[in-house]
Structure formats: structure tokens, C-alpha cells
mmCIF file of C-alpha atoms in Angstrom:
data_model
loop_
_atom_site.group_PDB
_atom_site.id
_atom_site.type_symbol
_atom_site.label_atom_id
_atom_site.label_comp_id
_atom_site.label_asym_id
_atom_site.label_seq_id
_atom_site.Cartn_x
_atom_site.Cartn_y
_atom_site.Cartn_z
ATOM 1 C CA UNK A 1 0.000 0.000 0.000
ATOM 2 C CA UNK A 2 1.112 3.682 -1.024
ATOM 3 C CA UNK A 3 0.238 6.623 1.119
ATOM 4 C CA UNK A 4 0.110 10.153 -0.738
ATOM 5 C CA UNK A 5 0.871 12.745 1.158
ATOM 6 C CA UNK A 6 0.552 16.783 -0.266
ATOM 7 C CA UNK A 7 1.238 19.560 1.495
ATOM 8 C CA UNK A 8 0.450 23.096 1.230
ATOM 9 C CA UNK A 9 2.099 26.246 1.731
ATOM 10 C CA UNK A 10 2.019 28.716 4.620
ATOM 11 C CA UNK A 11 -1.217 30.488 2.819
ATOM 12 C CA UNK A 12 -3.165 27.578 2.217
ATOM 13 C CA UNK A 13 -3.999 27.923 -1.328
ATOM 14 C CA UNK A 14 -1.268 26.538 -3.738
ATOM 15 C CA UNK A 15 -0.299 22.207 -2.773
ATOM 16 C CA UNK A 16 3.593 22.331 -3.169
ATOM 17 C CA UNK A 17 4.373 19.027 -3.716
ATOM 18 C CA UNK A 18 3.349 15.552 -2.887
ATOM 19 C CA UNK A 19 5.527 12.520 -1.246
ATOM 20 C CA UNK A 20 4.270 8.996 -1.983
ATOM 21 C CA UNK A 21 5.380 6.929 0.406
ATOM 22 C CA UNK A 22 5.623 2.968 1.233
ATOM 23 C CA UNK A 23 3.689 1.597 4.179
ATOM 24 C CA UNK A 24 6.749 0.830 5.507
ATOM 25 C CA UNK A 25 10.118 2.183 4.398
ATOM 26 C CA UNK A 26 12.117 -1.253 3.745
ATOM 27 C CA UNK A 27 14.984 0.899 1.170
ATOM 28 C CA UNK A 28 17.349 2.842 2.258
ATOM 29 C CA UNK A 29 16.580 5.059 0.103
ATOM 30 C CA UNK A 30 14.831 8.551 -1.300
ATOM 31 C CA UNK A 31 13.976 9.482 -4.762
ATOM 32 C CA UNK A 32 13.385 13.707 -5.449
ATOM 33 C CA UNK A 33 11.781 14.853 -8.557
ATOM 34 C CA UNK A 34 12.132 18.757 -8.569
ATOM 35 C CA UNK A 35 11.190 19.809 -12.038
ATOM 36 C CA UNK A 36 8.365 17.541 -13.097
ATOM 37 C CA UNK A 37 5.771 19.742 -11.664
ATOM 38 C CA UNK A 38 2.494 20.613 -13.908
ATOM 39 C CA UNK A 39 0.439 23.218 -11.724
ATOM 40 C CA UNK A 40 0.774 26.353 -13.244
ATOM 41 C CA UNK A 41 0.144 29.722 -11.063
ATOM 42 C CA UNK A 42 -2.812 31.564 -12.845
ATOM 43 C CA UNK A 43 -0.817 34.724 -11.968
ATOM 44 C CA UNK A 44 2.242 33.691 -13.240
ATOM 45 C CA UNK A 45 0.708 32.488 -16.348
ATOM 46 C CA UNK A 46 -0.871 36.309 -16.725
ATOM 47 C CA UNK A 47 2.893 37.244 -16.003
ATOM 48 C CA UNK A 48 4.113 35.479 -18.527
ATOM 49 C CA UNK A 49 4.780 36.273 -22.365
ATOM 50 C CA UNK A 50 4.847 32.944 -23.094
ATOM 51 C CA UNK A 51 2.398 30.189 -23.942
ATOM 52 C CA UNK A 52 1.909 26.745 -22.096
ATOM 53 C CA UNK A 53 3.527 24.544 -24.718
ATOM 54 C CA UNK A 54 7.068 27.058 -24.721
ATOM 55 C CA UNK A 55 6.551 27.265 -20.667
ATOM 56 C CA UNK A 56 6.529 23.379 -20.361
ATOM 57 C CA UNK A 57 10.009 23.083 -22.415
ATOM 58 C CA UNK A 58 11.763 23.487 -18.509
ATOM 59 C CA UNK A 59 9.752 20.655 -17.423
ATOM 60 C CA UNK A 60 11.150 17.053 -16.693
ATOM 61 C CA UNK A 61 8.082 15.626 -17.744
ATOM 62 C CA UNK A 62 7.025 12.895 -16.731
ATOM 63 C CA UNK A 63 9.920 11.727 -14.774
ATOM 64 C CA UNK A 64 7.637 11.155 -11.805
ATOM 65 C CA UNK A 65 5.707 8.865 -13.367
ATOM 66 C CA UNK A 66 9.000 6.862 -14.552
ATOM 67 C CA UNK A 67 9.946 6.466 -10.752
ATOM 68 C CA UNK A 68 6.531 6.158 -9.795
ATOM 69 C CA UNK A 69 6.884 2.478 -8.287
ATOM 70 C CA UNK A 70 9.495 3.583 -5.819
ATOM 71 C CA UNK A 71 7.229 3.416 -2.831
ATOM 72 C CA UNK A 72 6.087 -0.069 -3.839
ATOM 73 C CA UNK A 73 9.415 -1.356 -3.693
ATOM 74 C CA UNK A 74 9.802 0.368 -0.484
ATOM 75 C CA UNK A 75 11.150 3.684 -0.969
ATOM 76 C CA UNK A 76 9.567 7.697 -0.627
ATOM 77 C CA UNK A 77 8.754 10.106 -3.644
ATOM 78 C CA UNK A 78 9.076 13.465 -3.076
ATOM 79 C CA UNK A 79 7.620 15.311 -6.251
ATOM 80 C CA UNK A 80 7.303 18.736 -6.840
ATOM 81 C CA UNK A 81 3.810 20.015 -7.985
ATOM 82 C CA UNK A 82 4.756 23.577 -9.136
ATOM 83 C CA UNK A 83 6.647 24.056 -12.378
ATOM 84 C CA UNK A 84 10.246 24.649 -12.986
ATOM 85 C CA UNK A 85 9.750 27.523 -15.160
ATOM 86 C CA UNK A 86 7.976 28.965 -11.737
ATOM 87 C CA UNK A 87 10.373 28.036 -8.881
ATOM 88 C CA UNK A 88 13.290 25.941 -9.469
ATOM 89 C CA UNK A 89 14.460 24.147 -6.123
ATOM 90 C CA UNK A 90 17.581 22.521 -7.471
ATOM 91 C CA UNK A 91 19.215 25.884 -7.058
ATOM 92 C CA UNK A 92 20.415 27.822 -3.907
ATOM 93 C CA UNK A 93 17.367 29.514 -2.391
ATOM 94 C CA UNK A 94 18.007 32.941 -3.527
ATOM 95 C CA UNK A 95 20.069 32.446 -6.878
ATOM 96 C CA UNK A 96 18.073 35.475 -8.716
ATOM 97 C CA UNK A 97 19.190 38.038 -11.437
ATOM 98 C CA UNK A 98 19.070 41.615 -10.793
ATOM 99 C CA UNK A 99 18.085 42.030 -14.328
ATOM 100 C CA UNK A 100 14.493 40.727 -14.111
ATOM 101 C CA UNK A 101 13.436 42.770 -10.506
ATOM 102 C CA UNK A 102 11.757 46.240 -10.332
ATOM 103 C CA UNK A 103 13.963 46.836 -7.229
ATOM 104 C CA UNK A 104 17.254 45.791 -5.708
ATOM 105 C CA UNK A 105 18.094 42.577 -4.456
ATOM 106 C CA UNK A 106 19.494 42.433 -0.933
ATOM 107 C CA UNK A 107 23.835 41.931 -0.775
ATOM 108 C CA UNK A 108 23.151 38.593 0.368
ATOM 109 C CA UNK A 109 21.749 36.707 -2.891
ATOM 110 C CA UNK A 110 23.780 34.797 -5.205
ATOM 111 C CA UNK A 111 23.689 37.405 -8.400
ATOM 112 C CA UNK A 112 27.022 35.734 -9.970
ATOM 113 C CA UNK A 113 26.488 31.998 -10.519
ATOM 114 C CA UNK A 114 26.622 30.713 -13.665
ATOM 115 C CA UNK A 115 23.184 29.526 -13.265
ATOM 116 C CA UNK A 116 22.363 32.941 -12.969
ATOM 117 C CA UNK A 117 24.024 34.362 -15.599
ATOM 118 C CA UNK A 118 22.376 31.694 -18.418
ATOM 119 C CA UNK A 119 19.129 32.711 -17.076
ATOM 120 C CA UNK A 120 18.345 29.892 -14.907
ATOM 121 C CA UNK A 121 18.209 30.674 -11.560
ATOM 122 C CA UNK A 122 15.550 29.829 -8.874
ATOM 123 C CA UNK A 123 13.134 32.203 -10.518
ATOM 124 C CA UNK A 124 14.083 31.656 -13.975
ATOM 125 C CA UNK A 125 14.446 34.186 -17.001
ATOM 126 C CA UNK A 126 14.254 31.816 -19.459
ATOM 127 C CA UNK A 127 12.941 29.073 -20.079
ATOM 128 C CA UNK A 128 15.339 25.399 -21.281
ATOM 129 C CA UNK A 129 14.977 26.631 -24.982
ATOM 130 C CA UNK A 130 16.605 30.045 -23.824
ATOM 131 C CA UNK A 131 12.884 32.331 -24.507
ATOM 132 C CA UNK A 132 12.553 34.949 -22.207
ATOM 133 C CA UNK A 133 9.698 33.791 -19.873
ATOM 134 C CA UNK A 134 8.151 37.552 -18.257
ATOM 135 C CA UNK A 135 6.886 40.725 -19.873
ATOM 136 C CA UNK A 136 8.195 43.091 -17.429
ATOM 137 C CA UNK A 137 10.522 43.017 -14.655
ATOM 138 C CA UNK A 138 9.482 41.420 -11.133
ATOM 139 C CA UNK A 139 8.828 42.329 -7.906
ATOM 140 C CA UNK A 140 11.293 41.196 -5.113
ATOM 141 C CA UNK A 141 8.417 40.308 -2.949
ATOM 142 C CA UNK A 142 7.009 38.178 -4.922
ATOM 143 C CA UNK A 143 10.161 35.951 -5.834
ATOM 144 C CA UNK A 144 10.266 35.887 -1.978
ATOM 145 C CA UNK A 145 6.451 35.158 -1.941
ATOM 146 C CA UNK A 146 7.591 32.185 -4.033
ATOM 147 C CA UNK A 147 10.839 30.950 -2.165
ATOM 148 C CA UNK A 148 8.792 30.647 1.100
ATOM 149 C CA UNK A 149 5.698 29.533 -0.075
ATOM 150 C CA UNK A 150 7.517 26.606 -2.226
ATOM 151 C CA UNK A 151 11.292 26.195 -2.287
ATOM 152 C CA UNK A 152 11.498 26.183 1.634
ATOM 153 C CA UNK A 153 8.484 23.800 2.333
ATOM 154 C CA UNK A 154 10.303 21.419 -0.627
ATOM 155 C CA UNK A 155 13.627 21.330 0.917
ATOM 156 C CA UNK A 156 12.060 21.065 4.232
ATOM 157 C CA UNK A 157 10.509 17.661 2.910
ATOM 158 C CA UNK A 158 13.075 16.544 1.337
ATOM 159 C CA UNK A 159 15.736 16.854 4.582
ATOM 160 C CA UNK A 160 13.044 15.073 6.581
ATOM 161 C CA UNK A 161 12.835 12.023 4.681
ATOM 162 C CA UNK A 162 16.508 12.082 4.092
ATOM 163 C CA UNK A 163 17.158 12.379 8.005
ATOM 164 C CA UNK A 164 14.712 9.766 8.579
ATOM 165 C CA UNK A 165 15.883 7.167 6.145
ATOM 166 C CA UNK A 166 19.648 8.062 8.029
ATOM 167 C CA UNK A 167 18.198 7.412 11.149
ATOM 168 C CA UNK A 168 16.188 4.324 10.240
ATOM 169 C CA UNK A 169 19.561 2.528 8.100
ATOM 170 C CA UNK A 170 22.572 3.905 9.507
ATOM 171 C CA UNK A 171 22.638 6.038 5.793
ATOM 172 C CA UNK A 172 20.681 7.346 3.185
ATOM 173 C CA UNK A 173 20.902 7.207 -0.880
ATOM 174 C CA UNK A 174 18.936 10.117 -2.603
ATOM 175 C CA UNK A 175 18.105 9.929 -6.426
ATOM 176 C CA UNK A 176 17.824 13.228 -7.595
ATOM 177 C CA UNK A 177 15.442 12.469 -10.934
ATOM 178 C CA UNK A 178 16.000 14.760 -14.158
ATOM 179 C CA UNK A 179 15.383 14.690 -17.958
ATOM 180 C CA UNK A 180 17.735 16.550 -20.457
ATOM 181 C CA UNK A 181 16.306 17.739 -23.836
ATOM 182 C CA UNK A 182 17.736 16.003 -26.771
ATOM 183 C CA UNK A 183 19.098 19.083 -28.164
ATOM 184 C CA UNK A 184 21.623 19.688 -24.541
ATOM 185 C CA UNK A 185 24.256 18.544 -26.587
ATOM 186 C CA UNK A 186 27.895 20.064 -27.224
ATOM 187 C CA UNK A 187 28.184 22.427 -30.456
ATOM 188 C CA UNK A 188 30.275 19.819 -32.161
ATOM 189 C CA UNK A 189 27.639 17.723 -32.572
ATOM 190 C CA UNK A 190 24.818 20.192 -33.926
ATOM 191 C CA UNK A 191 23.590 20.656 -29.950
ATOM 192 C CA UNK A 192 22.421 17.155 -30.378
ATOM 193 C CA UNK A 193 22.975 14.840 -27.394
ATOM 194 C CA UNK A 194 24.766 11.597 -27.979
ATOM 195 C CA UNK A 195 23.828 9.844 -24.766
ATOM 196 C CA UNK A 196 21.036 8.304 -23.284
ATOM 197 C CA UNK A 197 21.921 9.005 -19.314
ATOM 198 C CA UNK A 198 23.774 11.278 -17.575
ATOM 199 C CA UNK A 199 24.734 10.221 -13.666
ATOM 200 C CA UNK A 200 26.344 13.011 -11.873
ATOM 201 C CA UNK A 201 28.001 12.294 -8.128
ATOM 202 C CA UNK A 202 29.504 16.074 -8.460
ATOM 203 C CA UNK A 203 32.705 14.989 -9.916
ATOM 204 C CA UNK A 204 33.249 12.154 -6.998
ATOM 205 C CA UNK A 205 32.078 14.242 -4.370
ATOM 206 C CA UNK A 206 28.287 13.449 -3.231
ATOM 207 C CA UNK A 207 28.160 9.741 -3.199
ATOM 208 C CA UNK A 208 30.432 7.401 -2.852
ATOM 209 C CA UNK A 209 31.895 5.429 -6.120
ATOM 210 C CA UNK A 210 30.366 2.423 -5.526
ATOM 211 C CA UNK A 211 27.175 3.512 -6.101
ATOM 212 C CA UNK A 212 27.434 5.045 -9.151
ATOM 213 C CA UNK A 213 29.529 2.803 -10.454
ATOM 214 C CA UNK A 214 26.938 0.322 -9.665
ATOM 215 C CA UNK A 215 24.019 2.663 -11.504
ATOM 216 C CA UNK A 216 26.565 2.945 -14.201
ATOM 217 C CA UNK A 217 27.293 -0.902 -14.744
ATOM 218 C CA UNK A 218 23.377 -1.756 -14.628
ATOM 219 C CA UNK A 219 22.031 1.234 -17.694
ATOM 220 C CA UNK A 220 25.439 -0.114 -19.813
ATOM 221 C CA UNK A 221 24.073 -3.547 -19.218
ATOM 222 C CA UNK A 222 20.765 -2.887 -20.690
ATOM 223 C CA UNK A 223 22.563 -1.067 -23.843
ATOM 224 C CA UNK A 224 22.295 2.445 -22.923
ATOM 225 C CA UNK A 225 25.082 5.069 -23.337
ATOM 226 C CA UNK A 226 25.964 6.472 -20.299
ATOM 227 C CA UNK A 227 28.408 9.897 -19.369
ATOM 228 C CA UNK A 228 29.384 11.003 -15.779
ATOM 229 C CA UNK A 229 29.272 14.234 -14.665
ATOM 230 C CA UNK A 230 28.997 15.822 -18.306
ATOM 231 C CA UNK A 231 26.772 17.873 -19.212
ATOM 232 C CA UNK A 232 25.330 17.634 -15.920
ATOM 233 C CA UNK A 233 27.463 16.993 -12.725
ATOM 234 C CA UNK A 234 24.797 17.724 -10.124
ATOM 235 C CA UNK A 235 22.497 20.451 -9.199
ATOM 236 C CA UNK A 236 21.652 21.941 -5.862
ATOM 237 C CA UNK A 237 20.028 18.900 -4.547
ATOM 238 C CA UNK A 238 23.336 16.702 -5.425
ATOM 239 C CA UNK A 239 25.801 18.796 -3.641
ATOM 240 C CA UNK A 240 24.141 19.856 -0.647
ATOM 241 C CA UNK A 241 22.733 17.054 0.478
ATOM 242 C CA UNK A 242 25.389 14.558 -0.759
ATOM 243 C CA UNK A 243 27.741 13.968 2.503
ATOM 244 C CA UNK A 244 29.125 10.923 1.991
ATOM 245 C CA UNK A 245 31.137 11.345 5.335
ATOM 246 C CA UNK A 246 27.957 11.375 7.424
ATOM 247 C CA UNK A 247 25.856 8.651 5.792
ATOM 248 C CA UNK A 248 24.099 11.047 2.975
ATOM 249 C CA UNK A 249 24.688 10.095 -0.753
ATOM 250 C CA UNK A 250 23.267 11.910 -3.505
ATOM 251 C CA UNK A 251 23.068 11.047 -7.198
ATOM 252 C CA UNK A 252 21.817 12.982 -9.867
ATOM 253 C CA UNK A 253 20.227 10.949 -12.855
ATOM 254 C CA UNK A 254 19.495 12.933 -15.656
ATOM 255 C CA UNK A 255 17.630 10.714 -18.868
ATOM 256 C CA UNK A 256 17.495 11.795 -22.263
ATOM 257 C CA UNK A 257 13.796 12.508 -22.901
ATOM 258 C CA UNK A 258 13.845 11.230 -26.918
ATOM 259 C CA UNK A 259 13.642 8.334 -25.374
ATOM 260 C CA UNK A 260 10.683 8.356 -23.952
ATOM 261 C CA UNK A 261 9.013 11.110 -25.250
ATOM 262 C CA UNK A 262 8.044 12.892 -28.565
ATOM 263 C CA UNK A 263 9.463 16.720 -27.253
ATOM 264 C CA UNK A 264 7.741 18.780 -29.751
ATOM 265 C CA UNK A 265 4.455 17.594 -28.297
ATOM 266 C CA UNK A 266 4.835 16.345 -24.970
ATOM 267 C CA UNK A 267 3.392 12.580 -26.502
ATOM 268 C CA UNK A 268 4.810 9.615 -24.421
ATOM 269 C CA UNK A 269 6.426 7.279 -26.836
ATOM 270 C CA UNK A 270 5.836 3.266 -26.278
ATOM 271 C CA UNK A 271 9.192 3.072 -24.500
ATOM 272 C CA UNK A 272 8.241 5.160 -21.638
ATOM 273 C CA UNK A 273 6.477 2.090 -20.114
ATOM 274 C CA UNK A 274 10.003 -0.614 -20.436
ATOM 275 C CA UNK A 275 11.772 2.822 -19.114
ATOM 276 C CA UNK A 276 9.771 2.975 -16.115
ATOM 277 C CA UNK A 277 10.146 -1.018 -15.488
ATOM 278 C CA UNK A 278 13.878 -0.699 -15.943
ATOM 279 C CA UNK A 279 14.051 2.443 -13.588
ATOM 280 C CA UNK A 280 12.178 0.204 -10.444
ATOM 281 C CA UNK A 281 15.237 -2.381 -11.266
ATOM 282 C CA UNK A 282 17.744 0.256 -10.833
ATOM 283 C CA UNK A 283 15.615 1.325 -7.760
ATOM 284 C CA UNK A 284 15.464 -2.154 -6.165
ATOM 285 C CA UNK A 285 19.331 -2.587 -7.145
ATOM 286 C CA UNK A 286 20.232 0.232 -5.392
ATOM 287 C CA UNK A 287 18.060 -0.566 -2.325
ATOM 288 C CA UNK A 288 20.344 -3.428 -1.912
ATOM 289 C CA UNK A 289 23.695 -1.457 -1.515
ATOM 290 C CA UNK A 290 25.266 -0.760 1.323
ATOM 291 C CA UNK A 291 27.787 2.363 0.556
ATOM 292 C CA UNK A 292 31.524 1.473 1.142
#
């Protein structure tokens, strides 16, 4: 049996996200999907000089459903309901631009990443295709509206089930879920991506190498292609709350969404369902490991 569990923010009126959890925990392990949110603000769509089809090209859709048995084989779901293209929380709470805000951001945010500076910080400029998302600049208080009402409660989620799980098994394993569009790829190949799966452990530094190693070994097996660390070594979610030293692993899985979907139309494509078997594997297989 599965348990769904949404919560609310502080107001009330907007459900943030939504953990689906076993009966009883029997993995050692969390799965996080940040970006495949679908509930779009009616005030941010007003806000917005784009239409739902360009807005949805920073989703990860449908990568909730592809880990969707996770709780069955014993493991919590924590999956944002609020879009990407809204509120990204695999960024730094206040990773903003100065560019898009009516007034002046306090010394304290991060103006300078290079998150930031390609126009995808926690509130976003631009969407994945690189289309400027707003018609006019922002208020500050209502990215800060947005960071408590949704990034906070997330990450407030997510650090309970990951202290939980690290209480329960001596250590915890989070999967941080992603999809990459096709066209991610390096100029020398047209933008077009070469690879099916991209696991990033932050360049050896959130999990240890067993792990990965092991996630690695298992998608080669089935006939995938498979990089580490490039394009993607790890968001937010991947470096903060990998700690390998104190029983917290993080892995960032990032799957190549040609695979499974058509992109120009958001259409699953027949391999979607085999995807979604071969992700509970790789959820049960890691379930089994103990990190060394």
C-alpha cells in the first residue's frame, strides 16, 4: 500500500508538492523529482509572455511517473507540484538576477552563478529553450512570496525524509530524478545529445563510487550510453545534500527525454512504459547497496 501525502504552503492555497510513500520504508533510500511539476500559477501564467507549450520546455516531464513504483518497492517520492519555469528548487534559495526585478536585491543573494548568468536561476528568465519567460521586470516580494511559499516547504521535505531514512539505516541514498532535452548537446555535434543518461556524483564528491559505479554498470548492461558528470554533474540537490562522510549520498540521474518522449508535443512514446520497469530495477538494485 502507497500513502500520498501533499502539502500546502504557509497560505493555504497553492499544494507544493506531494511525497508517496511505502507503508513501511524497507529501502534505504529517497527518490526527489524537482522539475516535473504541472500546476501552473494563474498569476504567473498572466505574467508570462509565453504560452503553455514554450513554458513546459523546462519541465522534466514525466519523470515522476517513470519512478513512480518507488514506494512499492519500499522507498519515498518526493515530487514537486509547481513548475520549474515557476520556482526551481535545485538551485540555492536565492540564486536570482538583478536584471528581471523592479527593485534591488538584498547583498546577500547569489547574483554571480553561472546559473544565474544563463538565465536559470531559482526564478528563472528563461525558459530550457533560452525564450525569455516575463513581460516586465518582477517584484522582489514576490520571488520571496515564491521561495517561502515553495522552495522552503520542498527542501524542508526533502531533509526530513533524508534524516529519517539516516536514522532508520545507519545512511541514506537520494536519487535526484532529471530529464535533459535532446538538443543539450555540445556544439560539435549540432547541440544534439549523444547519450542516453547522464549520472552526476559532483565529480566524486556526493556519493560514494560504488554507487554510481553500480548505476553505471546496470544502464550499460541494458545497452544504454551512459556519461558522468557531463553535461550535468549535479544540481543543488546533489551537492548539498550529498555527505558521503555522514551517511548522505546523492546522485543525480538525468535521462534523455527522446527516449521516452516525442518533445515537440509532450506525446509519451511506447518506450516510456520498459523505461519505467527498468528504472524500479535500478531502484530495487540500489536498495540493496550498502555504501563502502
Amino acid at each position: 500500500m502507497t500513502h500520498h501525502a501533499a502539502a500546502a504552503n504557509a497560505d493555504g492555497n497553492d499544494e507544493v508538492y506531494e511525497i508517496l510513500r511505502p507503508a513501511e520504508q524497507s529501502l534505504p533510500l529517497v527518490l526527489a523529482s524537482p522539475h516535473s511539476g504541472t500546476r501552473y500559477p494563474p498569476d504567473f501564467l498572466q505574467a508570462s509572455r509565453l504560452d503553455d507549450r514554450a513554458l513546459r520546455k523546462s519541465e522534466d516531464t514525466y519523470v515522476d511517473e517513470i519512478f513512480a513504483q518507488a514506494p512499492a518497492l519500499g522507498a519515498p517520492l518526493l515530487r514537486a507540484l509547481f513548475p520549474r519555469a515557476f520556482l526551481d528548487a535545485n538551485r540555492e534559495a536565492y540564486e536570482l538576477d538583478p536584471a528581471m526585478f523592479a527593485d534591488r536585491l538584498p547583498p546577500w543573494a547569489n547574483t554571480r552563478s553561472p546559473r544565474v548568468a544563463a538565465g536559470l536561476g531559482t526564478i528563472a528568465r528563461v525558459v530550457a529553450s533560452g525564450e525569455e519567460i516575463y513581460r516586465a521586470k518582477l517584484d522582489l516580494a514576490d520571488a520571496f512570496a515564491r521561495i517561502d511559499g515553495f522552495y522552503h516547504p520542498y527542501h524542508a521535505a526533502l531533509s526530513a525524509l533524508i534524516e529519517d531514512t539516516r536514522r532508520r539505516f545507519g545512511f541514506c541514498i537520494l536519487l535526484d530524478c532529471h530529464s535533459m532535452p535532446s538538443s543539450s548537446g555540445p556544439p560539435e555535434t549540432g547541440g544534439r545529445l549523444h547519450v542516453d543518461f547522464v549520472l552526476g556524483d559532483c565529480h566524486g564528491s556526493a556519493c560514494s563510487p560504488f554507487l554510481i559505479d553500480a548505476a553505471d554498470d546496470y544502464l550499460r548492461g541494458l545497452g544504454y550510453r551512459v556519461n558522468r558528470n557531463a553535461p550535468y554533474a549535479g544540481g543543488f540537490t546533489t551537492r548539498h545534500y550529498g555527505q558521503p562522510k555522514t551517511g548522505r549520498h546523492a546522485l543525480q540521474i538525468e535521462i534523455n527525454r527522446a527516449l521516452y518522449m516525442h518533445e515537440a508535443t509532450y506525446e509519451r512514446k511506447p518506450h516510456l512504459e520498459a523505461l519505467a520497469r527498468q528504472m524500479s530495477d535500478l531502484i530495487a538494485l540500489l536498495g540493496t547497496l550498502e555504501p563502502r
